[in-house]
PDB file of C-alpha atoms in Angstrom:
ATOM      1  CA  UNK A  26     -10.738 -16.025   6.896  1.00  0.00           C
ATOM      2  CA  UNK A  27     -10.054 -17.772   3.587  1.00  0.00           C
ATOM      3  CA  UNK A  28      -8.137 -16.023   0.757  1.00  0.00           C
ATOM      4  CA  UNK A  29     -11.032 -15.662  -1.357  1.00  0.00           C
ATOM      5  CA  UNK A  30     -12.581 -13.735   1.958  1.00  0.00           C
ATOM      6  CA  UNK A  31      -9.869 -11.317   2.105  1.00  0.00           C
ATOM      7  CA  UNK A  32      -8.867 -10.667  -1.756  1.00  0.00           C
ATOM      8  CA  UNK A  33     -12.528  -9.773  -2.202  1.00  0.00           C
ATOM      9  CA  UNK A  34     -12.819  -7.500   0.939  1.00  0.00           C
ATOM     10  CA  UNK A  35      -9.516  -5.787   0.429  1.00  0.00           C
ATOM     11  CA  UNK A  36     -10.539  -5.731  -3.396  1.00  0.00           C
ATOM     12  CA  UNK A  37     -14.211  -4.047  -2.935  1.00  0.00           C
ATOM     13  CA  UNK A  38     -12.088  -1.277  -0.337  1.00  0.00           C
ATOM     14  CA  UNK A  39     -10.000   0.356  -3.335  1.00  0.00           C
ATOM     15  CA  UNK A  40     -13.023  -0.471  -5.643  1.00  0.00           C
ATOM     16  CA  UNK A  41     -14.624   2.313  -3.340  1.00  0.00           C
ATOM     17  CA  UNK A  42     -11.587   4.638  -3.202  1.00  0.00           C
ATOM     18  CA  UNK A  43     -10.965   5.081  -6.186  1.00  0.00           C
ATOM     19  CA  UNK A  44     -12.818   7.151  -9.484  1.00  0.00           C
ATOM     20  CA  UNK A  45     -11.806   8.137 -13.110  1.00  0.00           C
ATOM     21  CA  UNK A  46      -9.476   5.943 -15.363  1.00  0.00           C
ATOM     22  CA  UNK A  47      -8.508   4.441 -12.131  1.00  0.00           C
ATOM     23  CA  UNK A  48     -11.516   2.724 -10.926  1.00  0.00           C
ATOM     24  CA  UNK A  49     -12.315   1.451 -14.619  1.00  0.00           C
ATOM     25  CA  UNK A  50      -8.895  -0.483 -14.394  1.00  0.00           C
ATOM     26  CA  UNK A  51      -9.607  -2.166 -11.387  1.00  0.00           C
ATOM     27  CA  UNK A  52     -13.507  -2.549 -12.249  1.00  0.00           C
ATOM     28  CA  UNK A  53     -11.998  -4.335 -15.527  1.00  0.00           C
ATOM     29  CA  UNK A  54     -10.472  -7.026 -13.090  1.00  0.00           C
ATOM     30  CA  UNK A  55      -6.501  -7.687 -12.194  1.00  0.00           C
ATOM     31  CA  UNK A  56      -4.292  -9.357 -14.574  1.00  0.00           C
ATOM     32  CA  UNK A  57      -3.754 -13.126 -14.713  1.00  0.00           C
ATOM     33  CA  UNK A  58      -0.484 -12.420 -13.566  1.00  0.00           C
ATOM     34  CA  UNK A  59      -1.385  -9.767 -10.913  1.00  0.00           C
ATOM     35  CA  UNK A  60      -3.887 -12.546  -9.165  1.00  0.00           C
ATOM     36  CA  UNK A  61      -1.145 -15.415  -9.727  1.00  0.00           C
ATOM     37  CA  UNK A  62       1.135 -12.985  -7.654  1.00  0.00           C
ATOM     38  CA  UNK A  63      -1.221 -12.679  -4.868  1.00  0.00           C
ATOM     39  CA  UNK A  64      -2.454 -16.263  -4.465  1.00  0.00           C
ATOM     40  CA  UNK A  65       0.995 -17.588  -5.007  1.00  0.00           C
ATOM     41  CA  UNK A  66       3.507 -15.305  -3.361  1.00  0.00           C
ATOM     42  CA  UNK A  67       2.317 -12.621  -1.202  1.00  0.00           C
ATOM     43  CA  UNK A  68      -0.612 -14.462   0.823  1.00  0.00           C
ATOM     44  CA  UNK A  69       1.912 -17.460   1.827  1.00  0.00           C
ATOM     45  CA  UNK A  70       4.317 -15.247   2.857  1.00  0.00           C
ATOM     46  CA  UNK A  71       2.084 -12.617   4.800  1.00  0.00           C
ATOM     47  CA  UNK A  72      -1.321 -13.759   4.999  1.00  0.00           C
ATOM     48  CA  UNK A  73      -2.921 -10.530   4.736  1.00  0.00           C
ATOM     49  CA  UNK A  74      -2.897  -7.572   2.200  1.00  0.00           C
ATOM     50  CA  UNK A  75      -2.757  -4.416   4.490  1.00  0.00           C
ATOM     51  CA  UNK A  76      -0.832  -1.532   2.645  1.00  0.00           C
ATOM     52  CA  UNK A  77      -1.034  -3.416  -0.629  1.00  0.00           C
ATOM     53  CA  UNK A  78      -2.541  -1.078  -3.181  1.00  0.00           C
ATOM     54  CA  UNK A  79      -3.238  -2.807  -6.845  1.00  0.00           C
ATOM     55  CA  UNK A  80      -3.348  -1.272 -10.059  1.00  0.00           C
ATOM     56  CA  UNK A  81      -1.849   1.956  -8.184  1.00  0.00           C
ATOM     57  CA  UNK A  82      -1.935   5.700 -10.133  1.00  0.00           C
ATOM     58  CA  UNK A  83       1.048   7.894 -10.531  1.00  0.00           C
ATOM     59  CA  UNK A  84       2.152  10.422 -12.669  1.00  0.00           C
ATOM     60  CA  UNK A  85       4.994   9.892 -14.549  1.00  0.00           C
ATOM     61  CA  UNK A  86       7.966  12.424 -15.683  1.00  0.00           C
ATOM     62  CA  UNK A  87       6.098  13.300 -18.214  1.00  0.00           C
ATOM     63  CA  UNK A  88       3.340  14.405 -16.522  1.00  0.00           C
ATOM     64  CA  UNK A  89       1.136  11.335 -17.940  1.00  0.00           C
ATOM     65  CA  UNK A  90      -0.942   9.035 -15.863  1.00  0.00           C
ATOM     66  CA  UNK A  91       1.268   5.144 -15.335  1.00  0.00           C
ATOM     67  CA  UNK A  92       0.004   2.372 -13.312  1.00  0.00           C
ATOM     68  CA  UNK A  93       2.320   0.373 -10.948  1.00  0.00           C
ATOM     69  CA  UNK A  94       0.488  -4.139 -10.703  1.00  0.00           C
ATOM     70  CA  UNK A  95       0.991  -3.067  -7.144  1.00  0.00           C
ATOM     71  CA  UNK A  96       2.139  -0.326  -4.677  1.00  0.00           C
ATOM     72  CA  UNK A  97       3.108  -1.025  -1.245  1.00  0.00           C
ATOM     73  CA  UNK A  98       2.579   1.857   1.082  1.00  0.00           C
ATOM     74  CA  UNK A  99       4.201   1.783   4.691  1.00  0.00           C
ATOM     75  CA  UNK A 100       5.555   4.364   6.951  1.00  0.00           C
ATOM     76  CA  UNK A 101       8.328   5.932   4.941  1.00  0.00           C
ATOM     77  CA  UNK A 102       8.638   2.643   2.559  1.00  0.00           C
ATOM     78  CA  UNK A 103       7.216   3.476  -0.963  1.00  0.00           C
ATOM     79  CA  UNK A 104       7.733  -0.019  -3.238  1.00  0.00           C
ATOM     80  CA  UNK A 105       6.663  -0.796  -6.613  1.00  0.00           C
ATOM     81  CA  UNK A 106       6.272  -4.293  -7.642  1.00  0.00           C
ATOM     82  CA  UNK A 107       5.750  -5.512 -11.578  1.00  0.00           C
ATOM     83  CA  UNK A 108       4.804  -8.849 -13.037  1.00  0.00           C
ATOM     84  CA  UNK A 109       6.522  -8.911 -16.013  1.00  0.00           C
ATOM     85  CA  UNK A 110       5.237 -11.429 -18.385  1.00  0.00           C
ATOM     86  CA  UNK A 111       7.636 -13.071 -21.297  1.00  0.00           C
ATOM     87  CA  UNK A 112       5.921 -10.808 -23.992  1.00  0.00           C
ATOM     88  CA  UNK A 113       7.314  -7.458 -22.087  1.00  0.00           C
ATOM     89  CA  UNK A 114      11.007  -8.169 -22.975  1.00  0.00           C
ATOM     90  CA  UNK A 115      10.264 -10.694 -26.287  1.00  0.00           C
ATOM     91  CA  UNK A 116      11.017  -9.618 -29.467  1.00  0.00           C
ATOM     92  CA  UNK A 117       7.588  -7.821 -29.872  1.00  0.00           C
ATOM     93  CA  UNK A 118       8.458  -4.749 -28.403  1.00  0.00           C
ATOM     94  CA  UNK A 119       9.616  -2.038 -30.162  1.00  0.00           C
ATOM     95  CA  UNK A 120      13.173  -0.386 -29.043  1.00  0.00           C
ATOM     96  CA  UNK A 121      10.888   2.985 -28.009  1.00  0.00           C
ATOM     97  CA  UNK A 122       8.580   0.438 -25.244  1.00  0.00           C
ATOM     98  CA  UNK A 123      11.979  -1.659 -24.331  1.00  0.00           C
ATOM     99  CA  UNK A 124      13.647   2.345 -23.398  1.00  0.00           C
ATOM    100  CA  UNK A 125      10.552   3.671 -21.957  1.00  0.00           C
ATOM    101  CA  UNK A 126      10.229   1.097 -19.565  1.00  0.00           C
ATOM    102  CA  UNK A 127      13.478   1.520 -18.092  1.00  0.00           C
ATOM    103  CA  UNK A 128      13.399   5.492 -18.151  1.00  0.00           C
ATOM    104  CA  UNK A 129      10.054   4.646 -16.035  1.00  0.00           C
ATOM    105  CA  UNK A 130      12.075   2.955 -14.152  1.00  0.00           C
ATOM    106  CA  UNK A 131      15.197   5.569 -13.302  1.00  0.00           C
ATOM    107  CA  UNK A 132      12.329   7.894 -12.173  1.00  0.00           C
ATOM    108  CA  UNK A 133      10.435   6.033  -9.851  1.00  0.00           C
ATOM    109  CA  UNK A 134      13.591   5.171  -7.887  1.00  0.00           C
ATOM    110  CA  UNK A 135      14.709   9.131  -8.308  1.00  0.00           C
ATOM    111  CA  UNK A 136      11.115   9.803  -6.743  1.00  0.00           C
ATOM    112  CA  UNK A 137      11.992   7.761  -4.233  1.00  0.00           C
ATOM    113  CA  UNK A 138      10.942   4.728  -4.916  1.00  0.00           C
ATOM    114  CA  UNK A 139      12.193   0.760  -4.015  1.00  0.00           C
ATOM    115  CA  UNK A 140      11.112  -1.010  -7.306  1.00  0.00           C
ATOM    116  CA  UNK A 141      10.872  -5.020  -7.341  1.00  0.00           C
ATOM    117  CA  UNK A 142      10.467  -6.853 -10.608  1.00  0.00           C
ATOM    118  CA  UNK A 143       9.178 -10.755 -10.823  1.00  0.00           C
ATOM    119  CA  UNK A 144       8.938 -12.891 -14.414  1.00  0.00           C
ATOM    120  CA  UNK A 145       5.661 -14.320 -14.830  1.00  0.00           C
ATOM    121  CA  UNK A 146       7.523 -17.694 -15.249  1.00  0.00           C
ATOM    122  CA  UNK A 147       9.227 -17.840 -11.469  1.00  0.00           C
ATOM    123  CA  UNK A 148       5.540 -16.357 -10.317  1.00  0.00           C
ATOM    124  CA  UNK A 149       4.373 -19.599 -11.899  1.00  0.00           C
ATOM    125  CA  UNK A 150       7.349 -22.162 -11.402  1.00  0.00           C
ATOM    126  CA  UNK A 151       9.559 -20.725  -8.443  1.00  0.00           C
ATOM    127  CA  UNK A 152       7.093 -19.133  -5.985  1.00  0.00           C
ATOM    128  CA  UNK A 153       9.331 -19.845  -3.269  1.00  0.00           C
ATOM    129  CA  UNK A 154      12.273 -18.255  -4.607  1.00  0.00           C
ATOM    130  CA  UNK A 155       9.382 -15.372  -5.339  1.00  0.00           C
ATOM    131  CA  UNK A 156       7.977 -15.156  -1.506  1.00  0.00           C
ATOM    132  CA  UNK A 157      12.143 -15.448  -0.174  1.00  0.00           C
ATOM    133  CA  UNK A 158      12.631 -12.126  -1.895  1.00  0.00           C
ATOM    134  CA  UNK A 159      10.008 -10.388  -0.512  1.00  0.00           C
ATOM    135  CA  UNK A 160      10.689 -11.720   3.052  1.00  0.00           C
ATOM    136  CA  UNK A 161      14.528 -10.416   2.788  1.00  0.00           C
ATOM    137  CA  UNK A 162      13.206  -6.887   2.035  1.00  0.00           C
ATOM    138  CA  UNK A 163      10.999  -6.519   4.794  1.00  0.00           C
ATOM    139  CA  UNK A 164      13.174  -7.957   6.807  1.00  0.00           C
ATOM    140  CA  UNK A 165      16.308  -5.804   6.220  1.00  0.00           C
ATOM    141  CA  UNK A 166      13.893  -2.867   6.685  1.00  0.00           C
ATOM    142  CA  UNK A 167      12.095  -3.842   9.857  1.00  0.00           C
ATOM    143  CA  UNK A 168      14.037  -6.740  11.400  1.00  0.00           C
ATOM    144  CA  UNK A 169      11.372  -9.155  13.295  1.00  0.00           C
ATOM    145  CA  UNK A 170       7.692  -9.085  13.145  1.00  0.00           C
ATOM    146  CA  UNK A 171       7.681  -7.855  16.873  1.00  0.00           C
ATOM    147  CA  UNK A 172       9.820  -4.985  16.412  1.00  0.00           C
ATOM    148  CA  UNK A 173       8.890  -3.928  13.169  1.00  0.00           C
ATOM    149  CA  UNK A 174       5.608  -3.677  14.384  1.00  0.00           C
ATOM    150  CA  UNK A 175       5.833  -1.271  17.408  1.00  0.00           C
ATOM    151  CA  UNK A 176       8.580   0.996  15.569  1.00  0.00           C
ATOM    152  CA  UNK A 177       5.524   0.742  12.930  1.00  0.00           C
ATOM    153  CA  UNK A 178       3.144   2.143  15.076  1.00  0.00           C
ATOM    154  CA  UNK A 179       5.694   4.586  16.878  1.00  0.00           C
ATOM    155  CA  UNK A 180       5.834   6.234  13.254  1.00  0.00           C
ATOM    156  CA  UNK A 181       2.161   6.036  12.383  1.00  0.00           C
ATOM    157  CA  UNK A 182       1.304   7.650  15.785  1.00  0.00           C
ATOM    158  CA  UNK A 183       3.907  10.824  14.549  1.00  0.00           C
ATOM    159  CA  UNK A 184       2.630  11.040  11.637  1.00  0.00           C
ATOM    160  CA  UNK A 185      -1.045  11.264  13.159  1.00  0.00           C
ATOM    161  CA  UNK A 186       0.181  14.098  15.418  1.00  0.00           C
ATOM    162  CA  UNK A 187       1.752  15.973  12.742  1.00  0.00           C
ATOM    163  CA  UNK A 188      -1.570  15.561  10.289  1.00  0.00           C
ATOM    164  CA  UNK A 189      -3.842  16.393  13.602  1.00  0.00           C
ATOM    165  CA  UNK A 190      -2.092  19.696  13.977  1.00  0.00           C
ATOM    166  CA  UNK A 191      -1.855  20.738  10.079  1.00  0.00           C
ATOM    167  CA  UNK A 192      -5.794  20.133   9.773  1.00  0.00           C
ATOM    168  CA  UNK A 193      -6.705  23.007  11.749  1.00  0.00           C
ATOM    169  CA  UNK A 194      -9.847  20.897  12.725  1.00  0.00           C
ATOM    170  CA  UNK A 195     -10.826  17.632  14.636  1.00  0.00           C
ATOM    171  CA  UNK A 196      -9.904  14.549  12.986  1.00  0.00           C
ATOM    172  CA  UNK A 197     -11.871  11.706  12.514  1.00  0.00           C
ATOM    173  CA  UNK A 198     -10.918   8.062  11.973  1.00  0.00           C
ATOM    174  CA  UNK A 199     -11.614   7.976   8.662  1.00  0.00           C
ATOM    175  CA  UNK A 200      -9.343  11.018   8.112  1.00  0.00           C
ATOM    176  CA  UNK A 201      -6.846   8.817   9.356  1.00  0.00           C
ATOM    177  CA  UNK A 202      -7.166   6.019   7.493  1.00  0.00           C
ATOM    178  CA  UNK A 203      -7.674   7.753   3.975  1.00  0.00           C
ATOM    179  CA  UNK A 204      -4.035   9.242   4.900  1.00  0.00           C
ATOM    180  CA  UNK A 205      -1.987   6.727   6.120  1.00  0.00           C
ATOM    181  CA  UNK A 206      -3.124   3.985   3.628  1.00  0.00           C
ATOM    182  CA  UNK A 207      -4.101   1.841   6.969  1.00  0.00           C
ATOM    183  CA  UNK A 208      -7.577  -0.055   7.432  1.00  0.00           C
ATOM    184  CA  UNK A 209     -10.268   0.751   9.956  1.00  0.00           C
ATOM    185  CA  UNK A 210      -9.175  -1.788  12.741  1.00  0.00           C
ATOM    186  CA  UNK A 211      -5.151  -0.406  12.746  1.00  0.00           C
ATOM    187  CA  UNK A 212      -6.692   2.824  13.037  1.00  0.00           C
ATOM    188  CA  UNK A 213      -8.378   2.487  15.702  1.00  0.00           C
ATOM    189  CA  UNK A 214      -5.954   0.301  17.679  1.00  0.00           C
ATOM    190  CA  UNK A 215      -3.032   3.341  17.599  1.00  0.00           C
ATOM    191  CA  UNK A 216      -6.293   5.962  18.261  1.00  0.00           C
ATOM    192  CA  UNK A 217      -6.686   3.771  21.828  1.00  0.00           C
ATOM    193  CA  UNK A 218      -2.819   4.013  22.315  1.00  0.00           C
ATOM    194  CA  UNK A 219      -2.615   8.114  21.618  1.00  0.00           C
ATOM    195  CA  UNK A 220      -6.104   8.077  24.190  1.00  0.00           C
ATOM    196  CA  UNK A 221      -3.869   5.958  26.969  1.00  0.00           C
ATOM    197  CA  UNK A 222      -1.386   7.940  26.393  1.00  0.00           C
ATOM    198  CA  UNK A 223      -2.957  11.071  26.710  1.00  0.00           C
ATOM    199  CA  UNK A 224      -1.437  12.618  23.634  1.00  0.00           C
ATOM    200  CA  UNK A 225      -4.841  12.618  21.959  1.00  0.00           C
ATOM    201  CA  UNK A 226      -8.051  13.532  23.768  1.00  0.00           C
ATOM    202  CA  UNK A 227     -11.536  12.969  22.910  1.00  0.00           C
ATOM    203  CA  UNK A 228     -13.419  16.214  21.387  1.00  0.00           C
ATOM    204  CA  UNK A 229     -16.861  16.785  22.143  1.00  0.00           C
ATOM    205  CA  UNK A 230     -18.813  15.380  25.408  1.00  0.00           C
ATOM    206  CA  UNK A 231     -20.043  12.716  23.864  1.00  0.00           C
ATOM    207  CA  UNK A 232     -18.810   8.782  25.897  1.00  0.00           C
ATOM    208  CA  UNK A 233     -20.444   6.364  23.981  1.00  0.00           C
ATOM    209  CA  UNK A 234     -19.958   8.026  20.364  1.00  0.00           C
ATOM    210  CA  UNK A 235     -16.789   9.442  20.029  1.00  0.00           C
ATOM    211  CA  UNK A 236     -16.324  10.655  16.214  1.00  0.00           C
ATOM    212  CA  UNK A 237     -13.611  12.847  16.498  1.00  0.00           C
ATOM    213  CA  UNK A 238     -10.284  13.376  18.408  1.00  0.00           C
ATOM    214  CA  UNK A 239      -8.229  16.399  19.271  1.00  0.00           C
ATOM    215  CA  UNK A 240      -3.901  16.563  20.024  1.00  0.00           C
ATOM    216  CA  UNK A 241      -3.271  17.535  23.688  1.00  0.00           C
ATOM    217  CA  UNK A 242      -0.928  20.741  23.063  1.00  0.00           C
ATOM    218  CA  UNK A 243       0.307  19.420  26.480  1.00  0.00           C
ATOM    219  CA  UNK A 244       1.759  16.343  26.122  1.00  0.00           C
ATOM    220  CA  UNK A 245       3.564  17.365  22.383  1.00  0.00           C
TER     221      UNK A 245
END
């Protein structure tokens, strides 16, 4: 699929997630410098947007509403990335905005945040010194594609069990999805792993229509 494919399918899926002051944002449209980021950074270096999460809601330590450009949400990594354009650090802003913005800052790292910061101008000029960046944090977190995958889906399959068994109920797919920030097709592919593996078991008697899944007590 083409970029423009993916942005807009990726795009329209936290269009529908999201409500309030949030969804207005992203119905208002990303930044110039937000959709320079994507074309020209993260889709050459990853081809795909999974766990990506624009224009991404938090409350701050002052119990306000802030917005991160973009949120990436995997396993037990929580990283904040901001465009920062030449305006945010010119003389126009005040000395209140220039010490807000790095008490914002202080406290997403004490929450436990990884924050990475990119100029508009290397965004623009140095994309490659932009996408290197990125590359050397995932890969000091998950080492090659391979193995950063499985141990990936070794987590995501824990944290399944451990949702299935606080929800004091069946859980469906989309349960699933909605809490591990995942899309429909990763879902399903760790659902068919936890069935092989007998650690999840099909609830109901239905074969051909299976909607929801129970944790076999058995095999915990």
């Amino acid at each position: 699929m083409s970029y423009e494919e993916v942005f807009n399918s990726w795009y329209d899926v936290h269009l529908k997630r999201r409500d309030g002051e949030n969804k207005r944002r992203l119905e208002e449209g990303m930044s110039h410098e937000g959709k320079l980021f994507l074309q020209k950074i993260w889709w050459p270096a990853f081809s795909q947007f999974d766990h990506l999460h624009p224009e991404y809601e938090l409350l701050d330590f002052r119990d306000g509403k802030r917005y991160l450009d973009f949120a990436y949400l995997r396993d037990s990594i929580r990283l904040a990335i901001e465009i920062d354009g030449f305006n945010t650090h010119a003389a126009g802003v005040s000395r209140w905005q220039f010490s807000d913005q790095l008490v914002r800052q202080n406290h997403l790292v004490i929450d436990g945040w990884q924050v990475l910061r990119f100029s508009y101008d290397d965004v623009k000029d140095k994309p490659r010194m932009c996408i290197q960046v990125l590359q050397q944090f995932f890969g000091a977190r998950f080492g090659s594609a391979e193995a950063a995958e499985i141990n990936a889906d070794l987590i995501l399959e824990a944290e399944i069990l451990k949702y299935a068994l606080q929800l004091g109920r069946p859980v469906r797919p989309i349960d699933i999805e909605r809490y591990l920030h995942i899309g429909q097709k990763r879902t399903m592919k760790i659902i068919q792993t936890m069935l092989t593996s007998n650690r999840l078991v099909k609830h109901g008697k239905g074969e051909h229509r299976v909607r929801c899944y129970s944790v076999n007590r058995d095999k915990l």
